[in-house]
């Protein structure tokens, strides 16, 4: 496949063009992937003084002091969104995490919310219990005129509408309640809306903050929580999983439109399906093999995908022999009789069970595997459960990290998520289409690179992060970087700009060591005469052809002038590329009463 204009794309394909994650042990998706490929377990084993629960419970011999701790569960940067400290404290931790993650996802995709003209749907899952555990509902009689506003900050229902509101977007807002399958349900609904033309782009995801936090769990025989705090997917000695928290969001757009818009594509959602067990002979809350099998098969059928082309299966994988056996049996029925062709893994061994975001952890693992063309090992799997009878199934446990070389010639992954109450969900993902060959980048052409932030400290952090990113990713083209910075970031009060002719010059400018002859401006900078520039309704338009005129434009922008960056990049074939997102400065916000 190529991204040439003549290429025909499946009208049911949806591109993943932006991603954001916070999980135990990882603040970014890159850290998360690094933990996976190096086999790191991010479940923490806590001291008694670190756990905020009843003393009697902590001293029980069956209490397990293990938890996937989320370092930023109680922190937030309200200033970016124009939110007061009072409102920030009233917002539940899931509302706050989801809002920051949605912002990061848009930026990762290269989109500034102020310059999006279409409808952006937001679909998210959270835990309705978190709001009640965080704080009592506001008393509308005694709190006063701000009670309604506070109750919307508190309510789990308004998590997605708050994201639209505080980012200045319009579109659908759907908050999903599907227990631990919530992330998958959010993606499923988002894809349906996109394919029906109800929205132009979509943010889908889930957020989970388990309270009290951090916390352990009480082990009970034949329940899903682990006896020793370790999750061992498909292991004969598995006893369940540990609890964890996190947030995952993805930015979605129909594939053909993403290619036409020159978006960066991580992977493609080929198909999705959901169903429920309903009445079942299997115990309530456990996977019903026939229903789960039908869900998996339906997702493949929707995507026009045959099972023999799916070479990665990311399981729900609770790490309990009974639940693992039910899932492997169901997946085997959906995949058919071929044997030994599909890698099977489970991310809960790394990060525990994230509730409504657990499917997001699995999906992020699969998306990063497709993007990097590598299969990450399933950790804590030392003695494969013989009752799973893997030799007679299509699946082979992924015991070591390895390059992904599929026999079918294309990389595809299936990701299952299950929720108590009989919820089943499955996503079929495919590697991004191969990019068409591009003309070499023009050597020595002057280009404008811009950054902005709320204050000088955040601006300095942005410069440092971008410098490190460019040094770590030598394949990035300068034209793509400048295009993404100039059009894909919200313009804020403190500004920095540089006119550069190469990646090396940009890195030097970001390092405060520009070579001679390069114009760099950081507010305050010499003012440019506004009347010297042509303009339209979107601001100043560059009409020059040399570095000096571009430098004058940079100086005008740094000093607060509005610039029409779309006109600046008109006629180019630059692509959006992932770059570091805004450096939030989270502060602790927490309240236990109104």
Coordinates of C-alpha atoms in Angstrom, one line a residue:
X1 CA 0.0 0.0 0.0
X2 CA 1.1 3.6 -0.7
X3 CA -0.2 7.0 0.2
X4 CA -0.4 8.1 -3.4
X5 CA -3.7 9.9 -4.3
X6 CA -4.6 7.0 -6.6
X7 CA -4.5 4.4 -3.8
X8 CA -7.8 2.9 -2.8
X9 CA -8.3 2.4 0.9
X10 CA -10.9 0.2 2.6
X11 CA -13.7 2.6 3.5
X12 CA -14.0 0.8 6.9
X13 CA -10.4 1.4 7.9
X14 CA -9.7 4.0 10.7
X15 CA -6.2 5.4 11.2
X16 CA -4.7 5.9 14.7
X17 CA -2.9 9.3 14.2
X18 CA -2.2 10.3 17.8
X19 CA -1.6 8.5 21.1
X20 CA -1.1 9.3 24.8
X21 CA -0.6 7.1 27.9
X22 CA 0.2 7.2 31.6
X23 CA 0.6 3.9 33.3
X24 CA 2.4 2.5 36.3
X25 CA 6.1 3.0 35.6
X26 CA 5.6 5.2 32.5
X27 CA 4.7 8.8 31.9
X28 CA 4.7 8.4 28.1
X29 CA 3.9 5.7 25.5
X30 CA 7.7 5.6 24.7
X31 CA 8.5 4.8 28.3
X32 CA 5.7 2.2 28.4
X33 CA 7.1 0.5 25.3
X34 CA 10.7 0.6 26.6
X35 CA 9.4 -1.1 29.8
X36 CA 7.7 -3.8 27.8
X37 CA 10.6 -4.7 25.5
X38 CA 13.0 -4.9 28.4
X39 CA 10.6 -7.0 30.5
X40 CA 10.1 -4.6 33.4
X41 CA 7.3 -5.2 35.9
X42 CA 5.8 -1.9 37.0
X43 CA 3.7 -3.3 39.9
X44 CA 5.0 -1.8 43.2
X45 CA 5.2 -3.6 46.5
X46 CA 4.3 -1.1 49.2
X47 CA 5.2 -0.5 52.8
X48 CA 2.3 -0.4 55.3
X49 CA 2.7 3.3 55.8
X50 CA 2.2 3.9 52.1
X51 CA -1.3 2.4 52.1
X52 CA -4.4 4.4 52.9
X53 CA -6.9 1.8 54.0
X54 CA -8.3 0.5 57.3
X55 CA -5.6 -0.7 59.7
X56 CA -7.5 -4.0 60.3
X57 CA -7.4 -4.8 56.6
X58 CA -3.7 -4.1 56.2
X59 CA -2.8 -6.5 59.0
X60 CA -4.9 -9.3 57.6
X61 CA -2.6 -12.3 56.5
X62 CA -4.5 -12.3 53.2
X63 CA -3.8 -8.6 52.4
X64 CA -1.4 -8.2 49.5
X65 CA 0.5 -4.9 49.5
X66 CA 0.9 -4.8 45.7
X67 CA -0.4 -2.1 43.3
X68 CA 0.3 -0.5 40.0
X69 CA 0.9 3.0 41.3
X70 CA 0.2 6.0 39.1
X71 CA 2.6 8.8 40.2
X72 CA 0.4 11.6 38.9
X73 CA -3.0 10.4 40.1
X74 CA -3.5 13.4 42.3
X75 CA -1.8 16.1 40.2
X76 CA -3.0 18.4 37.4
X77 CA -2.0 21.5 35.5
X78 CA -5.2 23.6 35.3
X79 CA -3.5 26.8 33.9
X80 CA -3.2 25.3 30.4
X81 CA -7.0 25.0 30.2
X82 CA -7.9 28.2 32.0
X83 CA -9.3 26.2 35.0
X84 CA -9.3 27.8 38.4
X85 CA -7.6 26.1 41.3
X86 CA -11.0 25.7 43.0
X87 CA -12.4 23.9 40.0
X88 CA -9.3 21.8 39.6
X89 CA -9.8 20.5 43.2
X90 CA -13.4 19.8 42.5
X91 CA -12.7 17.8 39.4
X92 CA -12.3 14.1 39.9
X93 CA -8.8 12.6 39.2
X94 CA -10.1 10.8 36.2
X95 CA -11.6 13.9 34.7
X96 CA -8.2 15.6 35.1
X97 CA -6.1 12.8 33.7
X98 CA -8.4 12.3 30.7
X99 CA -8.3 16.0 29.9
X100 CA -4.5 16.2 29.9
X101 CA -4.3 12.9 27.9
X102 CA -6.8 14.2 25.3
X103 CA -4.6 17.3 24.9
X104 CA -1.5 15.2 24.5
X105 CA -3.2 13.0 21.9
X106 CA -4.2 16.0 19.8
X107 CA -0.7 17.4 19.9
X108 CA 0.9 14.0 19.2
X109 CA -1.3 13.9 16.1
X110 CA -0.1 17.4 15.1
X111 CA -3.3 19.3 15.7
X112 CA -3.9 22.6 17.5
X113 CA -7.5 22.7 18.9
X114 CA -7.8 26.4 18.0
X115 CA -7.3 25.6 14.3
X116 CA -9.5 22.5 13.9
X117 CA -12.5 23.4 11.8
X118 CA -14.4 20.1 11.9
X119 CA -16.2 18.1 14.6
X120 CA -14.1 16.2 17.1
X121 CA -16.0 13.4 18.9
X122 CA -14.8 12.4 22.4
X123 CA -15.5 8.9 23.7
X124 CA -14.2 7.9 27.1
X125 CA -14.7 5.3 29.8
X126 CA -14.2 5.9 33.5
X127 CA -15.0 4.3 36.8
X128 CA -18.3 5.7 38.3
X129 CA -17.1 4.7 41.8
X130 CA -14.1 7.1 41.7
X131 CA -16.3 10.2 41.9
X132 CA -18.0 8.9 45.1
X133 CA -14.8 7.8 46.6
X134 CA -13.0 11.1 45.9
X135 CA -15.6 13.4 47.4
X136 CA -19.2 13.6 48.3
X137 CA -21.6 15.1 45.7
X138 CA -22.0 18.8 46.0
X139 CA -25.0 20.0 48.0
X140 CA -26.7 22.4 45.6
X141 CA -28.6 24.1 48.4
X142 CA -25.7 25.0 50.7
X143 CA -22.8 25.3 48.3
X144 CA -24.2 28.3 46.4
X145 CA -24.3 29.4 42.7
X146 CA -21.3 27.4 41.7
X147 CA -22.8 24.1 42.7
X148 CA -23.8 23.1 39.2
X149 CA -20.4 23.9 37.8
X150 CA -18.8 21.9 40.6
X151 CA -21.1 19.0 40.1
X152 CA -20.2 18.8 36.5
X153 CA -16.5 18.7 37.4
X154 CA -17.3 16.0 39.9
X155 CA -19.6 13.9 37.7
X156 CA -18.2 10.9 35.8
X157 CA -20.8 11.5 33.0
X158 CA -19.2 14.8 31.9
X159 CA -15.6 13.6 31.5
X160 CA -15.9 13.7 27.7
X161 CA -17.9 16.9 27.5
X162 CA -15.4 18.6 29.8
X163 CA -12.6 17.6 27.4
X164 CA -14.5 19.2 24.5
X165 CA -15.3 22.4 26.5
X166 CA -11.8 23.0 28.0
X167 CA -10.0 22.4 24.7
X168 CA -12.4 24.6 22.8
X169 CA -13.8 21.9 20.5
X170 CA -17.2 20.8 19.2
X171 CA -18.4 17.3 18.5
X172 CA -20.1 14.4 20.1
X173 CA -19.3 13.6 23.8
X174 CA -20.0 10.1 25.0
X175 CA -18.9 8.8 28.4
X176 CA -19.1 5.0 28.4
X177 CA -19.9 2.6 31.2
X178 CA -18.8 -0.9 30.2
X179 CA -16.6 -1.8 33.3
X180 CA -13.2 -3.3 32.3
X181 CA -14.1 -3.3 28.6
X182 CA -14.6 0.4 28.6
X183 CA -11.6 1.5 26.5
X184 CA -12.6 -1.0 23.7
X185 CA -16.2 0.2 23.8
X186 CA -15.1 3.8 23.5
X187 CA -12.9 3.0 20.4
X188 CA -15.7 0.9 18.9
X189 CA -18.2 3.8 19.2
X190 CA -15.7 6.3 17.9
X191 CA -15.0 4.3 14.8
X192 CA -18.7 3.8 14.1
X193 CA -19.3 7.6 14.4
X194 CA -16.3 8.3 12.1
X195 CA -17.5 5.8 9.5
X196 CA -21.0 7.2 9.6
X197 CA -19.7 10.7 9.0
X198 CA -21.0 12.0 12.3
X199 CA -17.6 13.4 13.2
X200 CA -14.4 14.3 11.5
X201 CA -11.9 13.1 14.1
X202 CA -12.3 11.3 17.3
X203 CA -10.5 11.0 20.7
X204 CA -11.2 7.7 22.4
X205 CA -9.9 6.3 25.6
X206 CA -10.3 5.5 29.2
X207 CA -9.1 6.7 32.6
X208 CA -8.9 4.8 35.9
X209 CA -7.8 6.0 39.3
X210 CA -8.3 3.4 42.0
X211 CA -9.1 5.0 45.4
X212 CA -7.7 4.9 48.0
X213 CA -4.4 5.2 46.1
X214 CA -2.0 3.6 46.6
X215 CA -3.7 0.5 47.8
X216 CA -3.3 -3.3 47.9
X217 CA -6.0 -6.0 47.7
X218 CA -7.4 -8.7 49.8
X219 CA -6.7 -12.2 48.4
X220 CA -9.6 -14.6 48.2
X221 CA -9.5 -18.2 46.8
X222 CA -10.7 -18.4 43.2
X223 CA -11.0 -14.7 42.8
X224 CA -9.1 -12.7 40.1
X225 CA -6.7 -10.9 42.5
X226 CA -3.2 -12.4 42.9
X227 CA -2.1 -14.1 46.0
X228 CA 1.5 -12.7 45.8
X229 CA 0.8 -9.5 43.8
X230 CA 2.4 -10.8 40.6
X231 CA 0.3 -11.5 37.5
X232 CA 1.4 -14.5 35.5
X233 CA -0.6 -14.8 32.3
X234 CA -0.9 -18.4 31.0
X235 CA 1.3 -19.7 33.8
X236 CA 0.4 -22.9 35.7
X237 CA 1.1 -21.1 39.0
X238 CA -0.9 -18.0 38.2
X239 CA -3.3 -16.8 40.9
X240 CA -4.7 -13.6 39.3
X241 CA -3.6 -10.1 38.9
X242 CA -2.9 -6.9 40.8
X243 CA -4.9 -3.6 40.7
X244 CA -3.5 -0.6 38.8
X245 CA -4.5 2.8 37.4
X246 CA -3.8 4.8 34.3
X247 CA -5.1 6.7 31.2
X248 CA -4.8 5.9 27.5
X249 CA -6.3 7.9 24.6
X250 CA -6.0 7.7 20.8
X251 CA -6.8 10.1 18.0
X252 CA -8.7 8.5 15.2
X253 CA -9.6 9.5 11.6
X254 CA -10.8 7.6 8.5
X255 CA -7.7 6.2 6.9
X256 CA -8.2 7.7 3.4
X257 CA -8.6 11.2 5.0
X258 CA -5.6 10.7 7.2
X259 CA -3.4 9.9 4.2
X260 CA -4.8 12.8 2.3
X261 CA -4.1 15.2 5.2
X262 CA -0.5 13.9 5.5
X263 CA -1.1 12.7 9.1
X264 CA 1.4 10.5 10.9
X265 CA -0.2 7.0 11.1
X266 CA 0.8 4.6 13.9
X267 CA -1.5 1.8 12.8
X268 CA -5.0 1.1 11.5
X269 CA -8.2 -0.2 13.2
X270 CA -9.4 -2.8 10.7
X271 CA -12.4 -3.9 12.7
X272 CA -14.0 -3.9 16.1
X273 CA -16.9 -5.7 17.8
X274 CA -18.6 -5.9 21.1
X275 CA -21.2 -8.1 22.7
X276 CA -22.4 -9.4 26.0
X277 CA -22.8 -12.9 27.5
X278 CA -26.3 -12.4 28.7
X279 CA -27.7 -15.6 30.2
X280 CA -24.8 -18.1 30.4
X281 CA -24.0 -21.4 32.0
X282 CA -20.6 -19.9 32.9
X283 CA -20.5 -18.0 36.2
X284 CA -21.5 -14.3 36.0
X285 CA -18.5 -12.1 35.1
X286 CA -16.4 -14.9 33.5
X287 CA -15.8 -15.2 29.8
X288 CA -18.5 -17.3 28.0
X289 CA -16.4 -19.0 25.3
X290 CA -19.1 -19.1 22.6
X291 CA -20.0 -15.4 23.0
X292 CA -16.4 -14.2 23.2
X293 CA -15.5 -16.3 20.2
X294 CA -18.4 -14.7 18.3
X295 CA -17.1 -11.3 19.3
X296 CA -13.5 -12.0 18.0
X297 CA -14.8 -13.6 14.8
X298 CA -17.1 -10.6 14.2
X299 CA -14.3 -8.1 14.5
X300 CA -12.3 -10.0 11.9
X301 CA -15.2 -10.3 9.6
X302 CA -16.0 -6.6 9.9
X303 CA -12.4 -5.8 8.9
X304 CA -12.3 -8.4 6.1
X305 CA -9.5 -10.1 7.9
X306 CA -8.8 -13.8 7.9
X307 CA -7.5 -15.4 11.1
X308 CA -4.3 -16.7 9.4
X309 CA -3.2 -13.1 8.8
X310 CA -3.4 -12.1 12.5
X311 CA 0.0 -13.0 14.0
X312 CA -0.4 -11.3 17.4
X313 CA -3.1 -11.9 19.9
X314 CA -3.0 -9.6 23.0
X315 CA -5.2 -11.4 25.5
X316 CA -7.2 -10.1 28.4
X317 CA -4.9 -12.4 30.3
X318 CA -5.9 -12.2 34.0
X319 CA -3.3 -14.7 34.9
X320 CA -5.7 -17.1 36.6
X321 CA -5.8 -20.6 35.1
X322 CA -9.5 -20.8 34.9
X323 CA -10.0 -17.4 33.2
X324 CA -7.0 -17.9 30.9
X325 CA -8.3 -21.3 29.8
X326 CA -11.8 -19.9 29.0
X327 CA -10.2 -17.1 26.9
X328 CA -7.7 -19.3 25.0
X329 CA -10.5 -21.7 24.2
X330 CA -12.7 -18.9 22.9
X331 CA -10.0 -17.4 20.8
X332 CA -9.1 -20.8 19.4
X333 CA -12.6 -21.3 18.2
X334 CA -12.6 -17.9 16.5
X335 CA -9.2 -18.4 14.8
X336 CA -9.9 -21.9 13.6
X337 CA -7.7 -25.0 13.3
X338 CA -4.4 -23.6 12.1
X339 CA -1.7 -24.1 14.7
X340 CA 1.4 -22.3 15.9
X341 CA 1.0 -19.1 13.8
X342 CA 0.0 -16.4 16.3
X343 CA 2.0 -14.9 19.1
X344 CA -0.1 -14.6 22.3
X345 CA 0.8 -12.3 25.2
X346 CA -0.7 -10.5 28.2
X347 CA 0.4 -7.0 29.4
X348 CA -1.1 -7.4 32.9
X349 CA 2.1 -9.1 33.9
X350 CA 3.8 -5.8 33.4
X351 CA 1.2 -3.2 34.7
X352 CA -1.5 -5.1 36.5
X353 CA -5.2 -4.7 35.9
X354 CA -6.2 -1.1 35.1
X355 CA -10.0 -1.6 35.1
X356 CA -11.6 0.5 32.4
X357 CA -8.2 1.3 30.9
X358 CA -6.9 -2.2 31.0
X359 CA -7.9 -2.8 27.4
X360 CA -6.1 0.5 26.6
X361 CA -2.8 -0.9 28.0
X362 CA -3.3 -4.0 25.7
X363 CA -4.2 -1.9 22.7
X364 CA -1.2 0.4 23.3
X365 CA 1.1 -2.6 23.5
X366 CA -0.2 -3.8 20.2
X367 CA -0.1 -0.4 18.5
X368 CA 3.5 0.1 19.6
X369 CA 4.4 -3.5 18.5
X370 CA 2.9 -2.7 15.0
X371 CA 4.7 0.6 14.9
X372 CA 8.1 -0.8 15.9
X373 CA 7.6 -4.2 14.2
X374 CA 8.6 -6.0 17.3
X375 CA 6.8 -8.4 19.7
X376 CA 7.3 -7.8 23.4
X377 CA 7.7 -10.8 25.8
X378 CA 5.1 -11.7 28.3
X379 CA 6.8 -11.5 31.7
X380 CA 6.2 -13.7 34.7
X381 CA 5.5 -16.7 32.4
X382 CA 7.9 -19.4 33.6
X383 CA 5.8 -22.6 33.5
X384 CA 3.2 -22.6 30.7
X385 CA -0.1 -24.0 32.0
X386 CA -0.3 -27.4 30.3
X387 CA -4.1 -27.3 30.5
X388 CA -4.1 -24.5 27.9
X389 CA -2.7 -27.1 25.4
X390 CA -1.1 -24.4 23.2
X391 CA 0.3 -27.0 20.7
X392 CA -3.2 -27.7 19.5
X393 CA -4.2 -24.1 19.3
X394 CA -3.2 -21.3 16.8
X395 CA -1.2 -19.6 19.6
X396 CA 2.4 -19.6 20.7
X397 CA 3.3 -17.8 24.0
X398 CA 5.7 -14.9 23.4
X399 CA 8.4 -15.8 25.9
X400 CA 11.1 -13.4 24.6
X401 CA 11.1 -10.0 22.8
X402 CA 11.7 -10.6 19.1
X403 CA 11.4 -8.9 15.7
X404 CA 8.0 -9.4 14.2
X405 CA 8.3 -11.2 10.9
X406 CA 4.8 -12.5 9.9
X407 CA 4.4 -15.4 7.6
X408 CA 1.3 -13.7 6.0
X409 CA 3.5 -10.7 4.9
X410 CA 1.4 -8.1 6.8
X411 CA 1.4 -7.4 10.6
X412 CA -2.0 -7.6 12.2
X413 CA -3.0 -7.9 15.9
X414 CA -6.1 -8.8 17.8
X415 CA -6.7 -7.3 21.2
X416 CA -9.4 -8.7 23.6
X417 CA -10.9 -6.9 26.6
X418 CA -13.4 -8.4 29.0
X419 CA -15.6 -6.8 31.6
X420 CA -17.4 -8.1 34.6
X421 CA -21.0 -8.3 33.8
X422 CA -20.4 -10.3 30.6
X423 CA -18.9 -7.5 28.4
X424 CA -16.8 -8.8 25.5
X425 CA -14.8 -6.5 23.1
X426 CA -12.2 -7.1 20.4
X427 CA -10.1 -4.8 18.2
X428 CA -8.3 -5.9 15.0
X429 CA -5.3 -3.7 14.3
X430 CA -3.0 -3.5 11.3
X431 CA 0.3 -1.9 10.6
X432 CA 0.2 1.5 8.9
X433 CA 0.2 1.5 5.1
X434 CA 3.7 1.9 3.5
X435 CA 4.4 5.6 2.8
X436 CA 4.9 6.7 -0.7
X437 CA 8.3 7.7 -1.8
X438 CA 8.9 11.4 -1.3
X439 CA 11.2 13.9 -3.1
X440 CA 14.3 14.6 -1.0
X441 CA 14.1 17.5 1.3
X442 CA 15.4 20.8 -0.2
X443 CA 18.9 21.3 1.2
X444 CA 19.7 24.7 2.7
X445 CA 16.2 26.2 2.4
X446 CA 15.5 28.6 5.3
X447 CA 12.6 27.4 7.5
X448 CA 10.8 28.8 10.5
X449 CA 10.5 26.8 13.7
X450 CA 8.3 28.0 16.5
X451 CA 7.5 27.1 20.1
X452 CA 5.3 28.8 22.7
X453 CA 4.3 28.2 26.3
X454 CA 2.5 29.9 29.2
X455 CA 5.7 31.0 30.8
X456 CA 9.5 31.1 30.3
X457 CA 10.1 28.0 32.4
X458 CA 7.7 25.9 30.4
X459 CA 9.2 27.3 27.2
X460 CA 12.7 26.3 28.3
X461 CA 11.5 22.8 29.0
X462 CA 9.9 22.6 25.6
X463 CA 13.2 23.6 23.9
X464 CA 15.2 21.0 25.9
X465 CA 12.7 18.3 25.1
X466 CA 12.6 19.1 21.4
X467 CA 16.4 19.1 21.3
X468 CA 16.6 15.7 22.9
X469 CA 13.9 14.4 20.6
X470 CA 15.6 15.5 17.5
X471 CA 18.9 14.0 18.6
X472 CA 17.2 10.7 19.4
X473 CA 15.3 10.6 16.1
X474 CA 17.8 11.5 13.3
X475 CA 15.5 10.4 10.6
X476 CA 13.1 13.3 11.1
X477 CA 13.0 15.8 8.2
X478 CA 13.3 19.5 9.0
X479 CA 10.3 20.4 6.8
X480 CA 8.1 18.0 8.7
X481 CA 9.3 19.2 12.1
X482 CA 8.6 22.9 11.2
X483 CA 5.2 22.0 9.7
X484 CA 4.2 20.1 12.8
X485 CA 5.4 22.8 15.2
X486 CA 3.9 25.7 13.3
X487 CA 0.4 24.2 12.7
X488 CA 0.1 21.6 15.4
X489 CA 0.6 23.5 18.6
X490 CA -1.6 26.0 20.4
X491 CA -0.1 29.5 20.3
X492 CA 0.6 30.8 23.9
X493 CA 2.0 34.0 25.4
X494 CA 5.7 33.3 25.7
X495 CA 7.2 32.5 22.3
X496 CA 10.4 31.4 20.7
X497 CA 11.3 31.2 17.0
X498 CA 14.3 30.3 14.9
X499 CA 15.0 30.5 11.2
X500 CA 17.2 27.5 10.3
X501 CA 18.5 25.7 7.2
X502 CA 19.1 22.2 8.7
X503 CA 18.4 19.9 11.6
X504 CA 21.8 20.7 13.0
X505 CA 21.1 24.4 13.1
X506 CA 17.7 23.8 14.8
X507 CA 19.4 21.6 17.4
X508 CA 22.0 24.3 17.9
X509 CA 19.3 27.1 18.2
X510 CA 17.5 25.0 20.8
X511 CA 20.8 24.6 22.7
X512 CA 21.3 28.4 22.8
X513 CA 24.3 28.0 20.6
X514 CA 23.2 29.2 17.1
X515 CA 25.8 29.5 14.4
X516 CA 26.5 32.8 12.8
X517 CA 24.0 34.2 10.4
X518 CA 21.0 32.5 11.8
X519 CA 18.2 34.6 13.1
X520 CA 16.7 33.5 16.4
X521 CA 14.1 35.4 18.4
X522 CA 12.9 34.8 22.0
X523 CA 10.5 37.2 23.6
X524 CA 11.2 40.0 24.0
X525 CA 12.8 40.4 20.6
X526 CA 13.3 43.3 18.1
X527 CA 9.9 44.4 16.9
X528 CA 9.2 44.1 13.2
X529 CA 7.1 46.8 11.4
X530 CA 3.6 45.2 11.0
X531 CA 2.8 47.3 8.0
X532 CA 5.7 45.7 6.1
X533 CA 3.8 42.4 5.8
X534 CA 0.9 41.4 3.7
X535 CA -2.0 40.0 5.8
X536 CA -5.3 38.3 5.5
X537 CA -8.1 37.4 8.0
X538 CA -5.7 34.8 9.6
X539 CA -2.9 37.2 10.2
X540 CA 0.4 38.0 8.6
X541 CA 1.4 36.1 5.5
X542 CA 5.0 35.6 4.4
X543 CA 5.6 36.5 0.8
X544 CA 9.3 36.6 0.8
X545 CA 11.9 34.1 -0.5
X546 CA 14.9 34.7 1.7
X547 CA 16.0 34.1 5.3
X548 CA 15.9 37.8 6.2
X549 CA 12.2 38.2 5.4
X550 CA 11.4 35.0 7.2
X551 CA 13.4 36.3 10.2
X552 CA 11.4 39.5 10.2
X553 CA 8.2 37.4 10.2
X554 CA 9.6 35.4 13.2
X555 CA 10.3 38.6 15.1
X556 CA 6.8 39.8 14.5
X557 CA 5.3 36.5 15.7
X558 CA 7.5 36.4 18.8
X559 CA 6.2 39.9 19.7
X560 CA 2.6 38.8 19.6
X561 CA 1.6 39.3 16.0
X562 CA -0.8 36.7 14.5
X563 CA 0.7 34.7 11.6
X564 CA -1.0 32.7 9.0
X565 CA 1.1 29.6 9.2
X566 CA -1.2 27.7 6.8
X567 CA -0.2 30.2 4.0
X568 CA 3.4 29.9 5.1
X569 CA 3.3 26.2 4.4
X570 CA 0.9 26.3 1.4
X571 CA 2.1 24.2 -1.5
X572 CA 4.4 22.0 0.6
X573 CA 4.2 18.3 0.9
X574 CA 5.3 18.2 4.5
X575 CA 3.9 15.6 6.9
X576 CA 2.8 15.8 10.5
X577 CA 5.2 13.9 12.7
X578 CA 5.1 13.1 16.5
X579 CA 7.0 15.6 18.6
X580 CA 7.2 16.2 22.4
X581 CA 3.9 17.5 23.7
X582 CA 3.3 20.4 26.1
X583 CA 5.3 20.1 29.3
X584 CA 2.6 20.2 31.9
X585 CA 3.6 21.4 35.4
X586 CA 1.2 19.3 37.5
X587 CA 0.4 20.4 41.1
X588 CA -1.4 18.5 43.7
X589 CA -5.2 19.0 43.9
X590 CA -7.2 17.0 46.4
X591 CA -10.2 17.5 48.5
X592 CA -12.3 15.2 50.7
X593 CA -15.2 17.5 51.5
X594 CA -17.1 20.4 49.9

